[in-house]
Short mmCIF file of C-alpha atoms in Angstrom, two decimals:
data_model
loop_
_atom_site.label_atom_id
_atom_site.label_comp_id
_atom_site.label_asym_id
_atom_site.label_seq_id
_atom_site.Cartn_x
_atom_site.Cartn_y
_atom_site.Cartn_z
CA MET A 1 48.72 70.92 10.66
CA LYS A 2 45.66 69.56 8.91
CA GLU A 3 46.90 66.01 9.10
CA LEU A 4 47.54 66.29 12.82
CA GLU A 5 43.95 67.36 13.39
CA LYS A 6 42.73 64.37 11.40
CA THR A 7 44.69 61.83 13.43
CA LYS A 8 43.56 63.50 16.62
CA ARG A 9 39.97 63.08 15.58
CA ILE A 10 40.51 59.41 14.77
CA SER A 11 42.03 58.65 18.13
CA ILE A 12 39.28 60.50 19.98
CA ALA A 13 36.63 58.60 18.06
CA THR A 14 38.23 55.22 18.75
CA THR A 15 38.67 55.98 22.44
CA LEU A 16 35.04 56.96 22.68
CA PHE A 17 34.01 53.81 20.85
CA ILE A 18 36.04 51.62 23.19
CA LEU A 19 34.54 53.44 26.16
CA VAL A 20 31.03 52.72 24.90
CA VAL A 21 31.87 49.05 24.43
CA LEU A 22 33.43 48.84 27.90
CA ILE A 23 30.40 50.46 29.53
CA GLY A 24 28.20 48.01 27.66
CA VAL A 25 30.23 45.03 28.83
CA LEU A 26 30.33 46.19 32.44
CA SER A 27 26.64 47.00 32.65
CA PHE A 28 25.65 43.70 31.01
CA LYS A 29 23.80 41.59 33.50
CA ARG A 30 24.04 37.86 33.03
CA PRO A 31 20.61 36.24 33.20
CA LYS A 32 20.26 34.38 36.46
CA ASN A 33 19.37 31.03 34.97
CA LEU A 34 20.91 29.90 31.73
CA TYR A 35 20.17 26.76 29.80
CA SER A 36 23.15 24.45 29.47
CA PHE A 37 21.59 22.36 26.74
CA ASN A 38 19.56 23.29 23.74
CA THR A 39 16.40 21.35 23.01
CA VAL A 40 17.95 18.85 20.63
CA GLU A 41 20.69 18.00 23.12
CA THR A 42 18.14 17.68 25.89
CA LEU A 43 16.03 15.32 23.83
CA GLU A 44 19.04 13.15 23.05
CA LYS A 45 20.20 13.04 26.65
CA ILE A 46 16.94 12.29 28.38
CA GLY A 47 16.24 9.66 25.75
CA ALA A 48 19.47 7.89 26.61
CA GLU A 49 19.07 8.07 30.37
CA ASN A 50 17.10 6.01 32.80
CA LEU A 51 15.34 8.70 34.74
CA PHE A 52 13.59 6.51 37.29
CA VAL A 53 14.63 5.05 40.62
CA THR A 54 12.61 2.55 42.58
CA LEU A 55 11.12 2.97 46.01
CA GLU A 56 13.57 0.41 47.43
CA ASP A 57 16.56 2.43 46.30
CA ILE A 58 15.72 5.69 48.00
CA ASN A 59 17.58 4.81 51.20
CA ASN A 60 20.82 5.25 49.28
CA PRO A 61 22.82 7.93 51.18
CA ASP A 62 23.64 9.68 47.91
CA PHE A 63 20.00 10.32 47.18
CA VAL A 64 18.22 13.45 48.32
CA LEU A 65 14.44 13.28 48.11
CA VAL A 66 12.70 16.42 46.92
CA ASP A 67 8.96 16.70 47.31
CA VAL A 68 7.59 19.00 44.60
CA ARG A 69 4.04 19.13 45.95
CA LYS A 70 2.50 22.13 47.64
CA ASN A 71 3.51 23.01 51.15
CA TYR A 72 0.33 21.88 52.91
CA ASN A 73 0.44 18.48 51.22
CA PHE A 74 4.02 18.10 52.35
CA ASP A 75 3.05 18.98 55.91
CA ARG A 76 0.27 16.44 55.86
CA GLY A 77 2.69 13.68 55.12
CA HIS A 78 5.83 13.06 53.14
CA LEU A 79 8.49 10.47 52.58
CA GLU A 80 11.19 10.20 55.19
CA ASN A 81 14.07 12.71 54.89
CA ALA A 82 12.43 14.53 52.00
CA ILE A 83 12.76 18.27 51.56
CA ASN A 84 9.95 20.36 50.14
CA ILE A 85 10.54 22.49 47.04
CA ASN A 86 7.31 23.23 45.26
CA SER A 87 7.68 22.99 41.49
CA ALA A 88 6.54 26.60 41.09
CA ALA A 89 9.45 27.75 43.23
CA ILE A 90 12.32 25.70 41.85
CA LEU A 91 13.95 28.70 40.21
CA ASP A 92 13.93 30.82 43.38
CA ASP A 93 17.40 31.89 44.47
CA GLU A 94 17.58 29.83 47.64
CA ASN A 95 16.31 26.71 45.88
CA ILE A 96 18.71 27.08 42.98
CA ASP A 97 21.46 27.33 45.59
CA ILE A 98 20.27 24.04 47.08
CA PHE A 99 20.37 22.33 43.70
CA LYS A 100 23.81 23.79 42.99
CA GLU A 101 25.16 22.56 46.27
CA LEU A 102 23.72 19.09 45.74
CA GLN A 103 25.32 18.99 42.31
CA ASN A 104 28.69 20.06 43.67
CA THR A 105 28.57 17.38 46.38
CA ASN A 106 27.66 14.70 43.81
CA LYS A 107 24.30 13.91 45.36
CA THR A 108 21.43 12.69 43.24
CA VAL A 109 18.19 14.61 43.46
CA VAL A 110 15.14 12.33 43.46
CA LEU A 111 11.98 14.21 42.57
CA TYR A 112 8.53 12.99 43.44
CA GLY A 113 5.04 14.45 43.49
CA LYS A 114 1.44 13.36 43.71
CA ASP A 115 2.03 11.27 40.61
CA PRO A 116 5.03 10.86 38.28
CA GLU A 117 3.59 13.49 35.94
CA GLN A 118 3.97 16.17 38.60
CA ALA A 119 7.69 15.62 38.70
CA ILE A 120 8.23 16.11 34.96
CA ALA A 121 8.02 19.89 34.94
CA PRO A 122 10.77 20.47 37.54
CA TYR A 123 12.77 17.61 36.06
CA MET A 124 12.73 18.98 32.53
CA ILE A 125 13.50 22.54 33.54
CA LEU A 126 16.32 21.72 35.92
CA TYR A 127 17.76 19.28 33.41
CA GLN A 128 17.90 21.90 30.69
CA LEU A 129 19.62 24.25 33.12
CA GLY A 130 22.38 21.68 33.45
CA TYR A 131 21.46 19.83 36.63
CA THR A 132 21.88 16.33 35.31
CA ASN A 133 21.97 14.67 38.72
CA LEU A 134 18.22 14.19 38.62
CA LYS A 135 15.95 11.19 38.96
CA VAL A 136 12.21 10.75 39.23
CA LEU A 137 10.54 8.46 41.72
CA PRO A 138 7.55 6.93 39.92
CA VAL A 139 5.08 6.85 42.78
CA GLU A 140 1.54 7.91 43.46
CA ASN A 141 0.89 9.52 46.80
CA SER A 142 -2.53 9.57 48.37
CA TYR A 143 -3.87 9.92 51.88
CA ASN A 144 -5.87 7.56 53.97
CA GLN A 145 -6.99 9.24 57.18
CA ASN A 146 -4.09 11.67 57.03
CA LYS A 147 -1.61 8.91 56.50
CA LEU A 148 0.48 9.07 53.39
CA ILE A 149 0.18 6.06 51.14
CA THR A 150 2.90 5.70 48.55
CA LYS A 151 2.39 3.31 45.71
CA THR A 152 4.82 2.53 42.91
CA VAL A 153 3.34 2.92 39.46
CA GLU A 154 4.67 1.95 36.09
CA VAL A 155 5.07 4.97 33.89
CA GLU A 156 3.99 4.88 30.25
CA LYS A 157 2.80 1.32 30.45
CA TYR A 158 0.25 0.25 27.87
CA ALA A 159 -2.16 -0.87 30.56
CA ASN A 160 -5.04 -2.26 28.55
CA ASP A 161 -5.12 -4.39 25.46
CA ILE A 162 -7.45 -2.11 23.54
CA ASN A 163 -7.45 -4.07 20.29
CA GLY A 164 -8.28 -7.18 22.29
CA PHE A 165 -11.04 -5.34 24.11
CA ILE A 166 -12.65 -4.12 20.90
CA ALA A 167 -12.38 -7.54 19.27
CA GLU A 168 -13.86 -9.13 22.38
CA SER A 169 -16.78 -6.69 22.43
CA ILE A 170 -17.55 -7.41 18.79
CA LYS A 171 -17.31 -11.13 19.44
CA LYS A 172 -19.62 -10.88 22.44
CA SER A 173 -22.30 -9.10 20.51
CA ALA A 174 -21.78 -11.36 17.50
CA VAL A 175 -22.32 -14.55 19.54
CA VAL A 176 -25.90 -13.52 20.08
CA LYS A 177 -26.38 -13.09 16.35
CA LYS A 178 -25.29 -16.57 15.36
CA PRO A 179 -28.11 -18.69 16.90
CA LYS A 180 -30.64 -16.56 15.04
CA VAL A 181 -29.23 -17.71 11.77
CA GLU A 182 -29.32 -21.33 12.84
CA VAL A 183 -32.86 -21.18 14.15
CA LYS A 184 -34.34 -20.03 10.84
CA PRO A 185 -33.59 -23.01 8.59
CA GLN A 186 -34.72 -25.62 11.10
CA PRO A 187 -38.47 -24.88 11.12
CA LYS A 188 -38.42 -24.60 7.35
CA LYS A 189 -37.14 -28.13 7.01
CA VAL A 190 -39.78 -29.48 9.30
CA ILE A 191 -42.40 -27.71 7.30
CA THR A 192 -41.43 -29.25 3.98
CA ILE A 193 -41.55 -32.71 5.45
CA GLU A 194 -45.03 -32.13 6.79
CA LYS A 195 -46.18 -31.04 3.38
CA LYS A 196 -45.03 -34.31 1.87
CA LYS A 197 -46.93 -36.23 4.46
CA ALA A 198 -50.06 -34.32 3.64
CA ALA A 199 -49.81 -35.05 -0.07
CA PRO A 200 -49.97 -38.88 0.14
CA THR A 201 -53.07 -38.78 2.33
CA GLU A 202 -54.76 -36.79 -0.39
CA GLY A 203 -53.92 -39.37 -3.00
CA GLY A 204 -55.12 -42.14 -0.69
CA CYS A 205 -58.63 -40.88 -0.69
CA MET B 1 61.33 64.44 29.69
CA VAL B 2 57.61 64.30 30.08
CA LYS B 3 57.10 65.51 26.58
CA LYS B 4 59.37 62.76 25.31
CA LYS B 5 57.39 60.10 27.11
CA VAL B 6 54.13 61.46 25.80
CA ALA B 7 55.54 61.52 22.31
CA LYS B 8 56.63 57.90 22.69
CA PHE B 9 53.20 56.92 23.90
CA LEU B 10 51.51 58.81 21.12
CA ALA B 11 53.64 57.02 18.57
CA LEU B 12 52.32 53.72 19.93
CA ARG B 13 48.73 54.82 20.25
CA TYR B 14 47.46 53.08 17.13
CA LYS B 15 49.06 49.84 18.19
CA ILE B 16 47.48 50.12 21.62
CA LEU B 17 44.03 50.84 20.19
CA ALA B 18 44.37 47.98 17.72
CA LEU B 19 45.29 45.66 20.59
CA ILE B 20 42.18 46.68 22.54
CA PHE B 21 40.03 45.92 19.51
CA ILE B 22 41.59 42.50 19.16
CA ILE B 23 40.87 41.77 22.82
CA LEU B 24 37.26 42.86 22.39
CA ALA B 25 36.97 40.71 19.29
CA GLY B 26 38.21 37.80 21.39
CA GLY B 27 35.09 38.30 23.47
CA LEU B 28 33.05 37.19 20.49
CA VAL B 29 34.48 33.71 20.90
CA LEU B 30 32.53 33.43 24.13
CA LEU B 31 29.25 34.23 22.42
CA PRO B 32 28.44 30.79 20.97
CA LYS B 33 27.68 29.72 24.53
CA TYR B 34 24.50 31.73 24.26
CA LYS B 35 23.37 29.69 21.31
CA LYS B 36 22.30 27.08 23.82
CA HIS B 37 20.05 29.66 25.29
CA GLU B 38 17.50 29.24 22.54
CA GLY B 39 13.83 29.66 23.16
CA ILE B 40 12.02 31.37 25.99
CA LYS B 41 13.54 32.09 29.41
CA PRO B 42 13.56 29.33 32.01
CA GLU B 43 11.35 31.37 34.33
CA GLU B 44 8.78 31.85 31.60
CA LEU B 45 8.93 28.18 30.70
CA LEU B 46 8.33 27.25 34.33
CA ASN B 47 5.28 29.48 34.44
CA ASN B 48 3.86 27.82 31.33
CA VAL B 49 4.63 24.34 32.56
CA ILE B 50 2.93 24.56 35.94
CA ASN B 51 -0.18 25.92 34.29
CA PRO B 52 -2.60 23.02 33.66
CA GLU B 53 -4.18 24.86 30.72
CA ARG B 54 -2.39 22.61 28.24
CA TYR B 55 -4.46 19.57 29.19
CA ILE B 56 -7.48 18.50 27.19
CA SER B 57 -9.80 15.93 28.73
CA THR B 58 -10.66 12.68 26.98
CA ASP B 59 -14.33 13.69 26.79
CA ALA B 60 -13.52 16.99 25.10
CA LEU B 61 -11.24 15.25 22.62
CA ALA B 62 -13.82 12.54 21.84
CA HIS B 63 -16.40 15.24 21.23
CA LYS B 64 -14.05 17.06 18.86
CA ILE B 65 -13.21 13.91 16.91
CA ILE B 66 -16.83 12.83 16.57
CA SER B 67 -17.98 16.26 15.45
CA LYS B 68 -15.14 16.12 12.89
CA ASP B 69 -13.50 19.31 14.11
CA PRO B 70 -11.14 20.17 11.25
CA SER B 71 -8.79 22.20 13.40
CA ILE B 72 -7.60 19.29 15.47
CA LEU B 73 -4.52 17.23 14.69
CA LEU B 74 -3.62 14.29 16.89
CA VAL B 75 0.02 13.44 17.43
CA ASP B 76 1.05 10.10 18.91
CA VAL B 77 4.47 10.55 20.51
CA ARG B 78 4.97 6.88 21.31
CA SER B 79 7.16 4.51 19.34
CA GLU B 80 6.17 3.36 15.89
CA GLU B 81 5.49 -0.11 17.22
CA ASP B 82 2.97 1.13 19.78
CA TYR B 83 1.45 3.37 17.17
CA ASN B 84 0.88 0.47 14.80
CA ASN B 85 -0.63 -1.60 17.57
CA TYR B 86 -3.29 0.88 18.62
CA THR B 87 -3.77 4.59 18.21
CA ILE B 88 -6.64 7.01 18.36
CA SER B 89 -8.23 7.41 14.94
CA ASN B 90 -6.37 9.54 12.38
CA ALA B 91 -3.42 10.30 14.62
CA LEU B 92 -0.03 11.23 13.25
CA ASN B 93 2.99 9.38 14.61
CA ILE B 94 5.98 11.48 15.73
CA PRO B 95 8.02 9.29 18.10
CA PHE B 96 9.37 11.26 21.06
CA SER B 97 12.98 10.56 20.08
CA LYS B 98 12.37 12.06 16.63
CA LEU B 99 10.35 14.99 17.88
CA LEU B 100 12.81 17.69 16.89
CA ASN B 101 13.82 16.25 13.54
CA GLU B 102 13.61 18.81 10.79
CA GLU B 103 10.87 17.06 8.85
CA ASN B 104 8.55 17.28 11.84
CA GLU B 105 8.93 21.01 12.33
CA ILE B 106 6.24 21.85 9.78
CA TYR B 107 3.72 19.97 11.90
CA LEU B 108 4.81 21.44 15.21
CA ASN B 109 5.57 25.04 14.32
CA GLN B 110 2.34 26.23 12.74
CA ASP B 111 -0.79 28.06 13.76
CA GLN B 112 -3.49 26.36 11.70
CA TYR B 113 -4.14 23.28 13.79
CA ASP B 114 -4.56 22.55 17.46
CA LEU B 115 -2.10 19.75 18.04
CA VAL B 116 -2.92 17.20 20.71
CA PHE B 117 0.02 15.20 22.01
CA PHE B 118 -0.67 11.86 23.61
CA SER B 119 1.21 8.80 24.85
CA ASN B 120 0.23 5.94 27.12
CA ASP B 121 0.16 8.23 30.18
CA ASN B 122 0.84 11.86 29.71
CA PHE B 123 4.47 11.50 30.76
CA TYR B 124 6.17 11.51 27.36
CA ALA B 125 3.54 13.82 25.95
CA ASP B 126 4.33 16.32 28.71
CA GLN B 127 8.05 16.09 28.05
CA ALA B 128 7.44 16.67 24.36
CA TRP B 129 5.18 19.59 25.20
CA ILE B 130 7.81 21.21 27.41
CA LEU B 131 10.46 21.04 24.67
CA CYS B 132 8.05 22.48 22.11
CA ASN B 133 6.95 25.20 24.49
CA ARG B 134 10.54 26.25 25.05
CA LEU B 135 10.89 26.67 21.29
CA GLY B 136 7.81 28.86 21.31
CA TYR B 137 5.54 26.49 19.37
CA LYS B 138 1.95 27.47 19.94
CA ASN B 139 -1.36 25.62 19.80
CA ILE B 140 -0.18 22.40 21.38
CA LYS B 141 -2.25 20.52 23.92
CA VAL B 142 -1.73 17.32 25.87
CA LEU B 143 -4.34 14.59 26.26
CA GLU B 144 -4.78 14.24 30.00
CA GLY B 145 -4.07 10.68 31.12
CA GLY B 146 -3.17 9.58 27.62
CA ILE B 147 -4.36 6.38 26.02
CA ASN B 148 -4.88 4.61 29.34
CA GLN B 149 -7.33 7.26 30.44
CA TRP B 150 -8.87 7.23 26.97
CA PHE B 151 -9.57 3.53 27.38
CA LEU B 152 -10.95 3.86 30.90
CA THR B 153 -13.31 6.74 30.15
CA ILE B 154 -14.24 6.58 26.48
CA LEU B 155 -13.79 3.03 25.24
CA ASN B 156 -14.77 1.25 28.42
CA PRO B 157 -16.75 3.76 30.49
CA PRO B 158 -17.77 2.70 34.01
CA VAL B 159 -21.52 2.15 34.28
CA PRO B 160 -23.00 4.65 36.74
CA THR B 161 -24.83 3.23 39.74
CA GLU B 162 -28.41 4.20 40.47
CA ASN B 163 -27.60 6.66 43.22
CA MET B 164 -25.46 8.82 40.95
CA ALA B 165 -26.55 12.15 39.51
CA ALA B 166 -28.29 12.53 36.18
CA ILE B 167 -25.17 14.21 34.81
CA ASP B 168 -23.26 10.99 35.29
CA PHE B 169 -25.83 9.09 33.24
CA GLU B 170 -25.69 11.69 30.51
CA GLN B 171 -21.92 11.47 30.52
CA TYR B 172 -22.12 7.69 30.40
CA ASN B 173 -24.48 7.80 27.46
CA PHE B 174 -22.16 10.15 25.60
CA ARG B 175 -19.15 8.00 26.34
CA LYS B 176 -20.97 4.85 25.29
CA ALA B 177 -22.02 6.42 22.02
CA ALA B 178 -18.47 7.65 21.55
CA SER B 179 -17.05 4.20 22.18
CA MET B 180 -19.38 2.79 19.51
CA HIS B 181 -17.98 5.43 17.16
CA PHE B 182 -14.49 4.15 17.92
CA GLY B 183 -15.36 0.56 17.14
CA VAL B 184 -16.56 -0.97 20.42
CA ALA B 185 -19.68 -3.11 20.01
CA TYR B 186 -22.30 -3.68 22.69
CA PRO B 187 -24.51 -6.79 22.99
CA GLU B 188 -27.70 -4.73 23.34
CA GLN B 189 -26.98 -3.13 19.96
CA THR B 190 -27.72 -6.47 18.29
CA LYS B 191 -30.37 -7.62 20.76
CA GLU B 192 -32.76 -4.95 19.56
CA VAL B 193 -32.47 -6.22 16.03
CA LYS B 194 -32.88 -9.82 17.10
CA GLU B 195 -36.30 -9.59 18.70
CA PRO B 196 -38.44 -8.81 15.63
CA GLU B 197 -36.81 -11.65 13.71
CA VAL B 198 -37.73 -14.17 16.38
CA LYS B 199 -41.36 -13.03 16.15
CA ALA B 200 -41.36 -13.60 12.43
CA VAL B 201 -40.60 -17.31 12.78
CA PRO B 202 -43.83 -18.38 14.59
CA LYS B 203 -45.86 -16.44 12.04
CA LYS B 204 -44.61 -18.68 9.28
CA VAL B 205 -45.54 -21.78 11.23
CA VAL B 206 -49.07 -20.49 11.60
CA THR B 207 -49.59 -20.05 7.89
CA ILE B 208 -48.32 -23.54 7.19
CA GLU B 209 -50.79 -25.08 9.61
CA LYS B 210 -53.58 -23.60 7.55
CA LYS B 211 -52.25 -25.39 4.50
CA LYS B 212 -52.43 -28.67 6.36
CA GLU B 213 -56.08 -28.22 6.94
CA VAL B 214 -56.75 -27.62 3.27
CA PRO B 215 -55.52 -31.00 1.96
CA THR B 216 -57.50 -32.99 4.52
CA GLU B 217 -60.58 -31.11 3.38
CA GLY B 218 -59.85 -32.02 -0.24
CA GLY B 219 -59.38 -35.65 0.72
CA CYS B 220 -62.92 -36.06 1.89
#
């Protein structure tokens, strides 16, 4: 009799335990956006990839242009066939759906903003979430009388020879110094000669 | 009949419970997927990234370097080659590709220094910042515009035109002084020294002329 009670208790406890686990599993809500890569993987992958496309390539039918600037800038002027997804809103449900669909249809998303730097934030975040069909268009957009002017820029280019500039500036200021040094000895020489001349006249008298 | 069935079931009950536990344990296999989900949530990361607070201007950085602010630590995220060619004074080199190597973690994950990332633009520096921010590293800033902007504003500042505000002249004077601190020389620096020396030369000539007069006097 005692043993029967013991086994009963064990089975009740295990059933309860399984129930708790099941409730936990069922009520667990998957986070909406999950990273697909950890940071080390991301670093390796973006280092190996060419993340830029050129302005000439954007007419490729597989490319979908995404303007990450604010809405009013987009309305003022944007590249042809671009869609507007502000970088602050890229994780909104409807926008994530757009990115998912583009990934499923093998399209490449080309991000651009006011300058290439503006496109990094959405690029990095979407990339880490697993959307690897991303490119950045390295352009600078500005307006001239409400007309959009798009200019290609080279990203991370060492634009100025700084060592050369510093050396040049030192040289420039040093050039002025040099004649001073040359000027000094000349009058001295003349002076000594004059002295000699004076001496013989003394002896003459 | 029913009793028999129940008895049969009850005989198997431990096996059934054990099976359920094994299935649940199988669920653990799926867990490593979440390892990838290290760091802060994507939504939080996005909020941090679109906030321009991480940028430090070239003027502010120059001021900090010149006043020898001990809390600042510059990190050049460009390649070693670029670093050896030119870098801002006393910067540390952590190439972007080696950013997350273990030996660099002690520099990145600390709260004693304000790190300032920079590259030629702020493109790589921003990328590096985003990865570090995801890992929760604090106290990291990005030099706005990078070395190119550093050159254009600090090392080679544009001379303000006369119709600009006094603030612009003050800023120019600061930047010019800063650029001298970083090794740029200006012609007027040496000009000022040159003038008194030139004056000294005619003086000598004058004294010598007096000497000339003396011997002719003695001759007579």
